[in-house]
Coordinates of C-alpha atoms and ligand atoms in Angstrom, one line a residue:
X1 CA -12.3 27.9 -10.5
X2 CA -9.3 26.0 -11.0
X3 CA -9.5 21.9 -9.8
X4 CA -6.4 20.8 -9.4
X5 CA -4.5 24.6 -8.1
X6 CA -5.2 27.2 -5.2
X7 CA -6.8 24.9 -2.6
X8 CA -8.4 27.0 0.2
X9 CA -10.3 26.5 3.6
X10 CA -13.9 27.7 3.1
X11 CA -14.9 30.0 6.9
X12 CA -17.4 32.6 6.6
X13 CA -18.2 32.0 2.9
X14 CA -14.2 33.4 2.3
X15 CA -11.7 31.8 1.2
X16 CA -8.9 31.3 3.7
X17 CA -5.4 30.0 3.7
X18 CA -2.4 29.5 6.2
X19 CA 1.0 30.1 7.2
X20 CA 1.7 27.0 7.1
X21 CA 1.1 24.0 3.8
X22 CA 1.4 20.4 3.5
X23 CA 2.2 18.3 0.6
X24 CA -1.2 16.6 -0.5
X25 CA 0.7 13.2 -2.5
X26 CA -0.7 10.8 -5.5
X27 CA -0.3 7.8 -4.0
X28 CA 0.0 6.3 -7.6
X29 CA 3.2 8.2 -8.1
X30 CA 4.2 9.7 -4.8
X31 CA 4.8 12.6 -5.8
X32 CA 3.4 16.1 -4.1
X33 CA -0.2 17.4 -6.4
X34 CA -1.2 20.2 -3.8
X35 CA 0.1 22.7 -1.2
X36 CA -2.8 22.0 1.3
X37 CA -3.2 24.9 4.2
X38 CA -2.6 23.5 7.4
X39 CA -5.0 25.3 10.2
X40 CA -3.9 26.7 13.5
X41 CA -5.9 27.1 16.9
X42 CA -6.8 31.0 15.6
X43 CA -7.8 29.4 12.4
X44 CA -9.9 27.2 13.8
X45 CA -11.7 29.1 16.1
X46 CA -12.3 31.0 13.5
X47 CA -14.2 28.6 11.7
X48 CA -16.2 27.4 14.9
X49 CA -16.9 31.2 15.4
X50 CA -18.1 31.5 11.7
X51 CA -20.2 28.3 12.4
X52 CA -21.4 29.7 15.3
X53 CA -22.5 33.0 14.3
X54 CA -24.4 31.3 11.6
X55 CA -26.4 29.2 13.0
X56 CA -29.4 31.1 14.2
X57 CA -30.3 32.6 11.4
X58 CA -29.7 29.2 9.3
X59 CA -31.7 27.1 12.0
X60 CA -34.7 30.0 11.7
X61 CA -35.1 29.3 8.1
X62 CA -38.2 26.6 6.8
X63 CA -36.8 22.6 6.5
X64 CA -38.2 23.5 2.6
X65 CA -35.6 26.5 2.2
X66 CA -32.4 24.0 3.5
X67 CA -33.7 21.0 1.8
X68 CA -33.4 23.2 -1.4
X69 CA -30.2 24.4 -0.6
X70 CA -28.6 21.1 0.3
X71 CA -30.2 19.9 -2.7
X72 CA -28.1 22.3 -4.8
X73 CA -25.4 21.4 -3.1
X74 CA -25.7 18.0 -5.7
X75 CA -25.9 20.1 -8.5
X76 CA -22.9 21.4 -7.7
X77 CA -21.2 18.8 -7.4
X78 CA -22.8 17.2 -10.7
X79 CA -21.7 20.5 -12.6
X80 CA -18.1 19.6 -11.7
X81 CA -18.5 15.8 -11.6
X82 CA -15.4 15.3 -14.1
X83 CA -13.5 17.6 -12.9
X84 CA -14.0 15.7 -9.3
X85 CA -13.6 12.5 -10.3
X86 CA -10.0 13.2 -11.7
X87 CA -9.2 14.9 -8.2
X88 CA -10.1 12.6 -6.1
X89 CA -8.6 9.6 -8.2
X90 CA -5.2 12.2 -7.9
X91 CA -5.4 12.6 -4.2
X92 CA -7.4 8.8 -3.2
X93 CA -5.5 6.4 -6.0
X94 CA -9.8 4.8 -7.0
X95 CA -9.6 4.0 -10.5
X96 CA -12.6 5.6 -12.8
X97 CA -15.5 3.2 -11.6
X98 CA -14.8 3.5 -7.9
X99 CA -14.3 7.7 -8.2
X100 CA -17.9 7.3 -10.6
X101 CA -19.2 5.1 -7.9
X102 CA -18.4 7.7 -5.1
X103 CA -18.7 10.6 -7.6
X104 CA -22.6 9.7 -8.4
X105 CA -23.0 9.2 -4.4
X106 CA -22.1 12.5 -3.6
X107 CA -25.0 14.0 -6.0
X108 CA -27.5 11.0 -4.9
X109 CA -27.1 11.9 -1.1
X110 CA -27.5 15.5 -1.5
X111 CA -30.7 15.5 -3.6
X112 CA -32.4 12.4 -1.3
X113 CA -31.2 13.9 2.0
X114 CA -32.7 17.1 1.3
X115 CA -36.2 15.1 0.9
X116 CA -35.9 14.1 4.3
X117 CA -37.7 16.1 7.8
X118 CA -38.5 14.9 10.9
X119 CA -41.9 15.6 11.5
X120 CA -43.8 16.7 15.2
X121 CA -44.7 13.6 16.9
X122 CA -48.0 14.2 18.6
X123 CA -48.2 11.6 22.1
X124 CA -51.7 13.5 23.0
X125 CA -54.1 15.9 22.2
X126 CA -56.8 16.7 23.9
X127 CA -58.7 19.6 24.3
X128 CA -57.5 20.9 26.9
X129 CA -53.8 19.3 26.5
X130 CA -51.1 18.6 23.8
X131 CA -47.8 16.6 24.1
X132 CA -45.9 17.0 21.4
X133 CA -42.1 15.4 20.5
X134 CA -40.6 18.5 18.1
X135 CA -36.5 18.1 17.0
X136 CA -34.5 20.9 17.1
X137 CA -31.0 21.7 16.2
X138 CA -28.0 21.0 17.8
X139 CA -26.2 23.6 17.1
X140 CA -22.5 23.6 15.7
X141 CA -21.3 20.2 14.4
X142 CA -17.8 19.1 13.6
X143 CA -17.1 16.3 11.1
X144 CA -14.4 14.3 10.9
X145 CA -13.5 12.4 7.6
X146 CA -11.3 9.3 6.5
X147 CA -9.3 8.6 3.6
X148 CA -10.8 6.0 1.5
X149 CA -14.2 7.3 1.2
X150 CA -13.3 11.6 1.3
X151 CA -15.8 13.6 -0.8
X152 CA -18.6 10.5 0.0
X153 CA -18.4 10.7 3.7
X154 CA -18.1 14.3 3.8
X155 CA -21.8 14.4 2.2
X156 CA -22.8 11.9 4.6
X157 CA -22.3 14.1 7.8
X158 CA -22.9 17.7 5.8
X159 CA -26.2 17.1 4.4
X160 CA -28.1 15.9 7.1
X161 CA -26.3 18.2 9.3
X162 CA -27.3 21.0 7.1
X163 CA -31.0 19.9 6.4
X164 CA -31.7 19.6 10.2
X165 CA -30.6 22.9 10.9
X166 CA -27.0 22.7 12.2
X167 CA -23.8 24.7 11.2
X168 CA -21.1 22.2 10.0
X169 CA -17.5 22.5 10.4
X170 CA -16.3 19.6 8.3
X171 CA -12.3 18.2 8.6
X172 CA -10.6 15.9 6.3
X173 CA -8.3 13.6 5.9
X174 CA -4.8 15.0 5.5
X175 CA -4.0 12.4 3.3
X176 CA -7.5 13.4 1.4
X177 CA -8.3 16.8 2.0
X178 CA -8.3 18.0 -1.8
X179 CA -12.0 17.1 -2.9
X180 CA -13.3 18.7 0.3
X181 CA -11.8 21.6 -0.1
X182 CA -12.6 22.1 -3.4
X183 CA -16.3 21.4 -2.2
X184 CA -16.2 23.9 0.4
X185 CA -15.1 26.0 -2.3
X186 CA -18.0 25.4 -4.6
X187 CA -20.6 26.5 -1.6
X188 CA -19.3 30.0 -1.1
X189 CA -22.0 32.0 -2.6
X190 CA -24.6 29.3 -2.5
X191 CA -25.1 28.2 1.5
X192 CA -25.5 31.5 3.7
X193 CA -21.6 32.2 5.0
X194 CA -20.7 30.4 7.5
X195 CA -23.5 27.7 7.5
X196 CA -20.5 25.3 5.9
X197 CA -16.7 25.8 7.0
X198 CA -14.1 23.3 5.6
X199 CA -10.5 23.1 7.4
X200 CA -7.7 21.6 6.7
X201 CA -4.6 20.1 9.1
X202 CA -3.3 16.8 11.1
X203 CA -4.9 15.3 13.8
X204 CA -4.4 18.0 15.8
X205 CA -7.0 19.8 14.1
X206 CA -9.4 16.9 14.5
X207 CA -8.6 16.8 18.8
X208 CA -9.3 20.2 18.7
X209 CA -13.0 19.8 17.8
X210 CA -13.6 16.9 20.2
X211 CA -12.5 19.6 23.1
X212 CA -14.2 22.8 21.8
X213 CA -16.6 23.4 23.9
X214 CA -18.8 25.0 21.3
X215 CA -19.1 22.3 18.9
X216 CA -21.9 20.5 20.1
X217 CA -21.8 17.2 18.4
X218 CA -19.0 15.2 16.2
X219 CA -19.6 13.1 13.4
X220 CA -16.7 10.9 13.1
X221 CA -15.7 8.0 10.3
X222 CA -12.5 6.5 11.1
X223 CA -10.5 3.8 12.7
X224 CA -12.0 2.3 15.9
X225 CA -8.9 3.5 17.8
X226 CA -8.9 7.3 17.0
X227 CA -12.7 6.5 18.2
X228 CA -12.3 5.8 20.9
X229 CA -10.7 9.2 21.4
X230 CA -13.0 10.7 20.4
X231 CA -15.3 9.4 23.2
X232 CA -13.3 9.8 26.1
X233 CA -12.3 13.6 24.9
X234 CA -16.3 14.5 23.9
X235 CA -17.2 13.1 27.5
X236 CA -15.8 16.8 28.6
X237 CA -18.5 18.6 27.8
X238 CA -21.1 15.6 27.0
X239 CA -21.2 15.9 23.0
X240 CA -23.1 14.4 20.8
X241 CA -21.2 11.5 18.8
X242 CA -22.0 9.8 16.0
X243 CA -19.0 6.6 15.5
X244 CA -18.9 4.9 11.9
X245 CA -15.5 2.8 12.8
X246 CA -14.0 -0.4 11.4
X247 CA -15.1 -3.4 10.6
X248 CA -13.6 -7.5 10.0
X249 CA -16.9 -8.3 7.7
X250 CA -17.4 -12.1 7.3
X251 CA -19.2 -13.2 4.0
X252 CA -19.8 -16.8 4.2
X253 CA -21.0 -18.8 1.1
X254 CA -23.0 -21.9 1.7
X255 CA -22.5 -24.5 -0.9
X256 CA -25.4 -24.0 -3.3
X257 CA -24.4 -21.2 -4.8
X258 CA -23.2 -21.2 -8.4
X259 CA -19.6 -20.6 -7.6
X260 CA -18.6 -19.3 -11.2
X261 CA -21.2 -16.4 -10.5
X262 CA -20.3 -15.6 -7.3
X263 CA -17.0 -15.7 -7.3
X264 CA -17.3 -12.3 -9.1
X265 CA -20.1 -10.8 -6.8
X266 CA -17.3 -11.9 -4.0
X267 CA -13.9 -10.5 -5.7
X268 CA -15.9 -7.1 -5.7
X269 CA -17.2 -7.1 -2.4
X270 CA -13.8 -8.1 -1.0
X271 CA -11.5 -5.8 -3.1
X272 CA -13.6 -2.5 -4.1
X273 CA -11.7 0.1 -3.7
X274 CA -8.2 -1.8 -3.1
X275 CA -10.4 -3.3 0.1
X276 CA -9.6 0.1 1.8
X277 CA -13.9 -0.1 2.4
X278 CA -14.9 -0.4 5.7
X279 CA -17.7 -2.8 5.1
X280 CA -15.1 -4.9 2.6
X281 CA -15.7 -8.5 3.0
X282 CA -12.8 -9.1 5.1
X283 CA -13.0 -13.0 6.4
X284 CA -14.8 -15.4 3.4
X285 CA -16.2 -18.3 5.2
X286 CA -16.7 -20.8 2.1
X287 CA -18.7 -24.7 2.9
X288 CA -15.7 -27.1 2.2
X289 CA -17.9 -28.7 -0.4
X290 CA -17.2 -25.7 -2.9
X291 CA -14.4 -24.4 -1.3
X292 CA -11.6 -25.7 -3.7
X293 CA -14.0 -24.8 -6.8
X294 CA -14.9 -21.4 -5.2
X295 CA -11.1 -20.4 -4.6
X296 CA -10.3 -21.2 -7.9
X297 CA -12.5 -19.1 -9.3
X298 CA -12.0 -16.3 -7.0
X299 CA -7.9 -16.7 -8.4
X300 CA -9.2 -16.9 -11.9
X301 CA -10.9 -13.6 -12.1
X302 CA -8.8 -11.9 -9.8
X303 CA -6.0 -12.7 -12.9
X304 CA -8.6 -10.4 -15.0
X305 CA -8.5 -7.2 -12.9
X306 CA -5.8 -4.9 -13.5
X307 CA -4.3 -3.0 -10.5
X308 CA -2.1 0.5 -11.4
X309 CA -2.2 4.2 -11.5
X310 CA -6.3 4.5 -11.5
X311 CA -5.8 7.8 -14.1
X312 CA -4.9 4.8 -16.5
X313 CA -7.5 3.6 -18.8
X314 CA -8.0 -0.4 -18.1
X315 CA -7.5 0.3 -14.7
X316 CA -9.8 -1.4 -12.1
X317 CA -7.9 -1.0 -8.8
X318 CA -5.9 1.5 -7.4
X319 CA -3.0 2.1 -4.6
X320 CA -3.1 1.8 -1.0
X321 CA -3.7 5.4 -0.5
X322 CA -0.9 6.4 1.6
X323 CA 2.6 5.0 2.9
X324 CA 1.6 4.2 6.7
X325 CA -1.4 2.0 5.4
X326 CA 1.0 0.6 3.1
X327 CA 3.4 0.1 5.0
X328 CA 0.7 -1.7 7.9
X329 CA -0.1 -4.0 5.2
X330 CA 3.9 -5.1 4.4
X331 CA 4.0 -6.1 7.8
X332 CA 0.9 -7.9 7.7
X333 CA 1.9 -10.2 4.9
X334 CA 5.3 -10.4 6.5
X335 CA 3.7 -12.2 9.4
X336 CA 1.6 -14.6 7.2
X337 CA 4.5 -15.7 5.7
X338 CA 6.2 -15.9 8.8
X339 CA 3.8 -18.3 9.8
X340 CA 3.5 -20.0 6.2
X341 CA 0.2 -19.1 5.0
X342 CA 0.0 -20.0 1.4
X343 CA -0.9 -17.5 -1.3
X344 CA -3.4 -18.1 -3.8
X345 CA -1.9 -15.7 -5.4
X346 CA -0.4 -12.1 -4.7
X347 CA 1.7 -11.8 -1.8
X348 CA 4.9 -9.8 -2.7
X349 CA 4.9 -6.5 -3.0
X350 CA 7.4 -5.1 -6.5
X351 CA 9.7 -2.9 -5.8
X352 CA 9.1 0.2 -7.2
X353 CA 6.8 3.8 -7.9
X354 CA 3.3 3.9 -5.5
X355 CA 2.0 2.5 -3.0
X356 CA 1.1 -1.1 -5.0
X357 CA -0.3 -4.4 -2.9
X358 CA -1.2 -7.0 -5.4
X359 CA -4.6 -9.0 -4.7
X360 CA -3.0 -11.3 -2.3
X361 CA -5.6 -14.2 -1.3
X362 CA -4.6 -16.7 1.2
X363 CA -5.9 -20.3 2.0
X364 CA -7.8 -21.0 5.0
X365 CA -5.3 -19.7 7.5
X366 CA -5.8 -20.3 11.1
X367 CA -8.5 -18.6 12.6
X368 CA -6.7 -16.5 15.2
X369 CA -4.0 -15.3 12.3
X370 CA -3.6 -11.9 12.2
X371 CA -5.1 -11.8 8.9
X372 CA -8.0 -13.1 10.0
X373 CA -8.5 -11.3 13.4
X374 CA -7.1 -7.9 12.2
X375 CA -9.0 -5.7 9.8
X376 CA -6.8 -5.2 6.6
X377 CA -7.8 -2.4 5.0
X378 CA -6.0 -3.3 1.8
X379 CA -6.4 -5.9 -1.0
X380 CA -5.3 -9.1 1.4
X381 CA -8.4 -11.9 1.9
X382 CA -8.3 -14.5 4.1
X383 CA -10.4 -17.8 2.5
X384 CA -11.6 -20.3 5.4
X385 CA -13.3 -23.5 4.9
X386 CA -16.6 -24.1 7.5
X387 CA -18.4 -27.4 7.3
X388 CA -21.1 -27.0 10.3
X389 CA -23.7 -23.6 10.8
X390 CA -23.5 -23.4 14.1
X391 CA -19.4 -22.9 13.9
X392 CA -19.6 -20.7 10.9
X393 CA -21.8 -18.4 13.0
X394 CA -19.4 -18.7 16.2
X395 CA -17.0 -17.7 13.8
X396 CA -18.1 -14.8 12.5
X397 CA -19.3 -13.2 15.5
X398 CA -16.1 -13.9 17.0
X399 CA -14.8 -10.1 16.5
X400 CA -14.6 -7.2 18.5
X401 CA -16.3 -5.2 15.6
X402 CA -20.0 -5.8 14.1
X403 CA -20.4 -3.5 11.3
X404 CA -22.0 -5.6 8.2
X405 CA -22.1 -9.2 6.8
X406 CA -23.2 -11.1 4.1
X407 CA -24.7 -14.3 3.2
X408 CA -24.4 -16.1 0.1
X409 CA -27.1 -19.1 -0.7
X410 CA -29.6 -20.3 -3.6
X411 CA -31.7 -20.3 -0.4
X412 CA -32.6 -16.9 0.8
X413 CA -34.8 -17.4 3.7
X414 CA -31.9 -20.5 4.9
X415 CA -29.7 -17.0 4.4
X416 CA -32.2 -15.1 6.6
X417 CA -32.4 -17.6 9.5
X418 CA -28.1 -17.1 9.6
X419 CA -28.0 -13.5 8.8
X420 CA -30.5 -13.5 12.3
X421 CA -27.7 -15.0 14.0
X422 CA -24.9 -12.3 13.2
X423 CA -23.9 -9.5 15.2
X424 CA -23.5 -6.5 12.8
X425 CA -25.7 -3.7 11.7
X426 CA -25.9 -4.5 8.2
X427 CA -26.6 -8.4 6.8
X428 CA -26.7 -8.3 2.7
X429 CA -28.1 -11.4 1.7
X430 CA -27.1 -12.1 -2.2
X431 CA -25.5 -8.6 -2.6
X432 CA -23.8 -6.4 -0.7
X433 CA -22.9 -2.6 -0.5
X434 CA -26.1 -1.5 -1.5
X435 CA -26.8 1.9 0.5
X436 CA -29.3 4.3 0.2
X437 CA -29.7 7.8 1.6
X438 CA -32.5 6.2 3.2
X439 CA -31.5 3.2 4.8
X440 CA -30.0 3.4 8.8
X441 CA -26.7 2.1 8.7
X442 CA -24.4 2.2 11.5
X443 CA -22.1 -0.9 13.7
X444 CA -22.6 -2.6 16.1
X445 CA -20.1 -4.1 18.7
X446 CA -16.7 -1.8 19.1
X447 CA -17.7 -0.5 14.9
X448 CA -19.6 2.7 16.1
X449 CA -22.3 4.2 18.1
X450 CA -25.4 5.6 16.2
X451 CA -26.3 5.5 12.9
X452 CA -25.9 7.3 9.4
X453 CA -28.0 7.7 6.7
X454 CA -32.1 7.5 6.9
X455 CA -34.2 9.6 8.8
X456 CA -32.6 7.7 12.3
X457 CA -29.5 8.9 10.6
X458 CA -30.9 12.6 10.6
X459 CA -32.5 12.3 13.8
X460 CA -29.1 12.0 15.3
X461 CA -28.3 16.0 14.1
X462 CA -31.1 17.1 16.4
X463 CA -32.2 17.2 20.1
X464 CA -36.1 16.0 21.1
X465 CA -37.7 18.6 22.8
X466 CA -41.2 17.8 23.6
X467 CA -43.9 20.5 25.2
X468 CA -46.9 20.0 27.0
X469 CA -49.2 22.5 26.2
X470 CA -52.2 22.6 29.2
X471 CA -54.6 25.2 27.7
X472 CA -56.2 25.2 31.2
X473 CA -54.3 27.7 33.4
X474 CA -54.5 27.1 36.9
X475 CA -56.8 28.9 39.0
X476 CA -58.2 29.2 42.1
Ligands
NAD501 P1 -8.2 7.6 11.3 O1 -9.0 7.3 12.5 O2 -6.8 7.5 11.4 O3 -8.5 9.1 10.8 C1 -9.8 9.5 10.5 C2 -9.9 11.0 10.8 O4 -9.7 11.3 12.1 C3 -8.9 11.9 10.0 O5 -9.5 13.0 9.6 C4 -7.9 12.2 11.1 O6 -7.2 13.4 10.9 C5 -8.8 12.3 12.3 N1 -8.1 12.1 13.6 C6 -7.0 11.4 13.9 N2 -6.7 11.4 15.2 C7 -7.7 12.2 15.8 C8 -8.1 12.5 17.1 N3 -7.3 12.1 18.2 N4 -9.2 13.3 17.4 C9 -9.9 13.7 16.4 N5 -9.7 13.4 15.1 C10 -8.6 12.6 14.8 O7 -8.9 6.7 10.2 P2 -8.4 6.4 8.7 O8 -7.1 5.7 8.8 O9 -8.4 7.7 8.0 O10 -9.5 5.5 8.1 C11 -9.5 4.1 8.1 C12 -10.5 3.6 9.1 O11 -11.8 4.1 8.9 C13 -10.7 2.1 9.0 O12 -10.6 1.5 10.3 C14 -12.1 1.9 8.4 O13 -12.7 0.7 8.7 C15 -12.7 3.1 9.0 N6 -13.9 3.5 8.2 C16 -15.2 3.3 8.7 C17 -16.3 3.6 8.0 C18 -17.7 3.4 8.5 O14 -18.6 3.9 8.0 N7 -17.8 2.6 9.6 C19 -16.1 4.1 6.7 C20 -14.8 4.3 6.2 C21 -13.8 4.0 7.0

C-alpha cells in the first residue's frame, strides 16, 4: 500500500473511487499532494447501503469479538505510524510533535476504547420479576470530521461506534480527507465489509447524512455554525446527535504562580497546533500583579519556537491549514489594528509561500474586541489583566460557548473553588489537554450537546432498552 498515491473511499470492504477528484493541498507549500474522490448521491447511498447491510450481522457478534477488532484497528494504525505521521503533517501543516501527539492518540483510543462495554443495569429482581436497563445499537452512524484534529477525531466517533455495535460511515474534512482514507484503506480485510465505510466530498456530502433517513445518529466535530445545521436538519427524522463545537477557552492565572514556569505550560496550551485546537486557551486572564512579568515571559519563549513547513526538522508549529481560515484570521488582525491593539509581538503576516500567521499576542484589548469575543482558531491570543475574582469569573463565563477552562494557582483547592464557578465541561487545574479514552468530555453552553470519550461517551452510540420480565403469567 502506497501512503502518499491512490487515495480511495473504503464501502463494502472495496475500494472505490469517483468521476469526479479534488485537489487535497499542503498548506505549507500550497501546492496540490492528492487527487481526492469526490462522492455523489449514488456513491453515497452506496455507502449507507453497505453500512446498512452490515449491521446485523456486526451487531449479533459478542462486545469481546468487536473490542478485539477495534483493538486491531490500533495496531494498524501503529504498523503505519510513520508513514501517517508524514501524511497528515502533508495534508494538516502539524509539525512532528503535534502529528506524534495525534499519531500516538489514534493507537491509544483504539486499544482503551475497545476495553470499554456497557454492562445490564439490573433496577429489580425478584423472583417473580426482573427490570433490567440493556443498550442496544443504533444502527447506522455517520461521522462527520474537522480539519485540525483529522485521523484523531475520526477514532473518536469510529471506535466507540464500532465497539457498541453500530455501522460507521465516517466523512472528512475536504481540506483533511487523506489520513482517513488511507485508514479506511487499512481496514479492508480486517473489520467485516461494510461495518466501516469512508467517503470523501464537500459539504454536500456531509448534508446528505444529516437527511438520510437511514443513518440513525451523527457524530459531528466542527464549527458551532455548521452545528447548528446539523440540528435543525437531523430534527427530520429525530436522529441521534452527538455536537463537539467551538470553543473561546479562558485560562486565567492568579498571581502566585511562578510565572517563568508557566509561561511555558501557557504558550503550549494557547498555541498547540498553530491554536487551530478547539479547547486552545483562547482569552488569558492574567492578575495585574504578574501581568507585565507574565507577558514578558510569554514573548520570550514564544521568540524560541520556530513556526514553518512542519516536514522541517526544528519545526515546532505549522500553517493555518487552509486559505479560508487563513484568510479569517487576516481579517481578524486587520480589525485589531484598526482599533489599535498593540502587539506583543507577531502581527503581520509575510508575504509569501503557505498559509503562515506568526504567534501574534496582543495586550489586554478591550473585552468586547473581536479578538476577544470571537474564537480564533489560529495562533492570535488575547492577554487581559483581572484584579478582582468575582469579575474574572463574570468574565470568563461571558461567552456564548462553554467548552473547557483552566486555572493556574500555587493554590489548587483556591483553583477548585473558581473552576466551580465556570461554565464549561472541562476545568484543568495546573495543566490542560489531558484526555483520556476514559474521561467524558463534551461543551457546554452553544459548544455541543453530549459527550465523547468514556463510557457516557459510548453510551451515546446506543439506545436503552429496558424489559420487565414477570415470570408470573396471568391467569384466571
Ligand atoms: P466545519 O463546521 O466547517 O466543518 C466540519 C465538517 O462538517 C467538515 O467535514 C465539513 O465538510 C462538514 N460540513 C460542513 N457543512 C456541513 C453541513 N451543512 N452539514 C453536514 N456537514 C457539514 O468546521 P471546521 O472549520 O472543519 O473545524 C473548525 C471548528 O471545529 C472550530 O470551530 C473548532 O472549535 C471546532 N472543533 C471542535 C472540537 C470539539 O471537540 N469541540 C474539536 C475540533 C474542532
Amino acid at each position: 500500500m502506497d501512503f502518499f498515491a491512490d487515495y480511495t473511499m473504503t464501502i463494502d470492504g472495496e475500494g472505490v473511487t469517483a468521476e469526479n477528484t479534488f485537489n487535497a493541498i499542503n498548506p505549507a507549500t500550497e501546492t496540490a499532494i492528492a487527487a481526492v474522490p469526490s462522492a455523489d448521491k449514488a456513491i453515497f447511498e452506496d455507502a449507507v447501503a453497505s453500512a446498512k447491510r452490515a449491521y446485523p450481522a456486526w451487531r449479533a457478534r459478542p462486545w469481546r469479538e468487536r473490542q478485539a477488532l477495534v483493538s486491531k484497528l490500533g495496531d494498524l494504525i501503529e504498523e503505519n505510524a510513520e508513514d501517517f505521521m508524514r501524511l497528515l503533517t502533508m495534508e494538516q501543516g502539524k509539525a512532528r510533535a503535534g502529528a506524534e501527539w495525534e499519531i500516538g492518540g489514534s493507537i491509544a483510543w483504539c486499544r482503551e476504547i475497545a476495553k470499554q462495554a456497557l454492562e445490564t443495569e439490573v433496577a429489580e429482581e425478584s423472583e417473580n420479576r426482573t427490570v433490567e436497563t440493556t443498550r442496544t445499537p443504533l444502527g447506522v452512524v455517520g461521522g462527520i470530521t474537522p480539519w485540525n484534529f483529522p485521523l484523531l477525531l475520526a477514532v473518536w466517533k469510529a471506535a466507540p461506534a464500532l465497539v457498541a455495535g453500530n455501522a460507521i460511515v465516517l466523512k472528512p474534512s475536504p481540506f483533511t480527507p487523506l489520513c482517513t482514507l488511507k485508514f479506511g484503506e487499512l481496514t479492508r480485510g480486517v473489520l467485516p465489509k461494510g461495518v466501516l465505510n469512508v467517503i470523501s466530498g464537500g459539504n454536500e456530502v456531509g448534508e446528505w447524512m444529516t437527511h438520510s433517513p437511514d443513518i440513525r445518529k451523527i457524530s459531528f466535530t466542527g464549527s458551532t455554525a455548521t452545528g447548528r445545521k446539523i440540528m435543525a436538519s437531523a430534527s427530520g427524522n429525530l436522529k441521534r446527535i452527538t455536537l463537539e463545537l467551538g470553543g473561546n477557552d479562558p485560562a486565567i492565572v492568579m498571581p502566585d504562580v511562578d510565572v517563568e514556569a508557566t509561561a511555558k505550560e501557557l504558550f503550549w496550551a494557547a498555541f498547540q497546533n498553530s491554536a487551530q485546537f478547539c479547547v486552545a486557551a483562547k482569552r488569558l486572564y492574567i492578575h495585574e500583579a504578574i501581568y507585565d512579568d507574565l507577558a514578558k515571559a510569554l514573548v520570550e519563549y514564544a521568540r524560541t519556537v520556530k513556526v514553518g513547513d512542519g516536514l522541517q526538522q526544528g519545526t515546532d508549529l505549522g500553517p493555518i491549514q487552509n486559505a479560508m481560515q487563513f484568510e479569517k484570521l487576516k481579517d481578524l488582525l486587520a480589525d485589531s489594528k484598526k482599533n489599535n491593539h498593540r502587539f506583543l509581538l507577531g502581527g503581520e503576516i509575510e508575504e509569501g509561500t503557505g498559509y503562515f500567521v506568526p504567534v501574534t499576542i496582543v495586550d489586554n484589548p478591550p473585552e468586547d474586541s473581536r479578538v476577544v469575543t470571537e474564537e480564533a482558531f489560529g495562533p492570535v491570543l488575547p492577554l487581559l489583566k483581572f484584579s478582582d475574582l468575582d469579575d474574572v469569573v463574570r468574565r470568563a463565563n461571558d461567552t456564548e460557548y462553554g467548552l473547557a477552562a483552566s486555572v493556574w494557582s500555587a493554590d489548587a483547592d483556591g483553583a477548585r473553588k473558581i473552576a466551580d464557578q465556570i461554565e464549561a465541561g472541562t476545568v484543568w487545574i495546573n495543566e490542560i489537554h489531558t484526555f483520556s479514552p476514559h474521561v467524558a468530555f463534551g461543551g457546554h453552553k452553544q459548544s455541543g450537546i453530549g459527550i465523547e470519550n468514556s463510557l457516557h461517551g459510548l453510551a451515546e452510540y446506543t439506545n436503552a432498552k429496558t424489559i420487565v420480565t414477570n415470570r408470573t403469567a396471568p391467569a384466571s
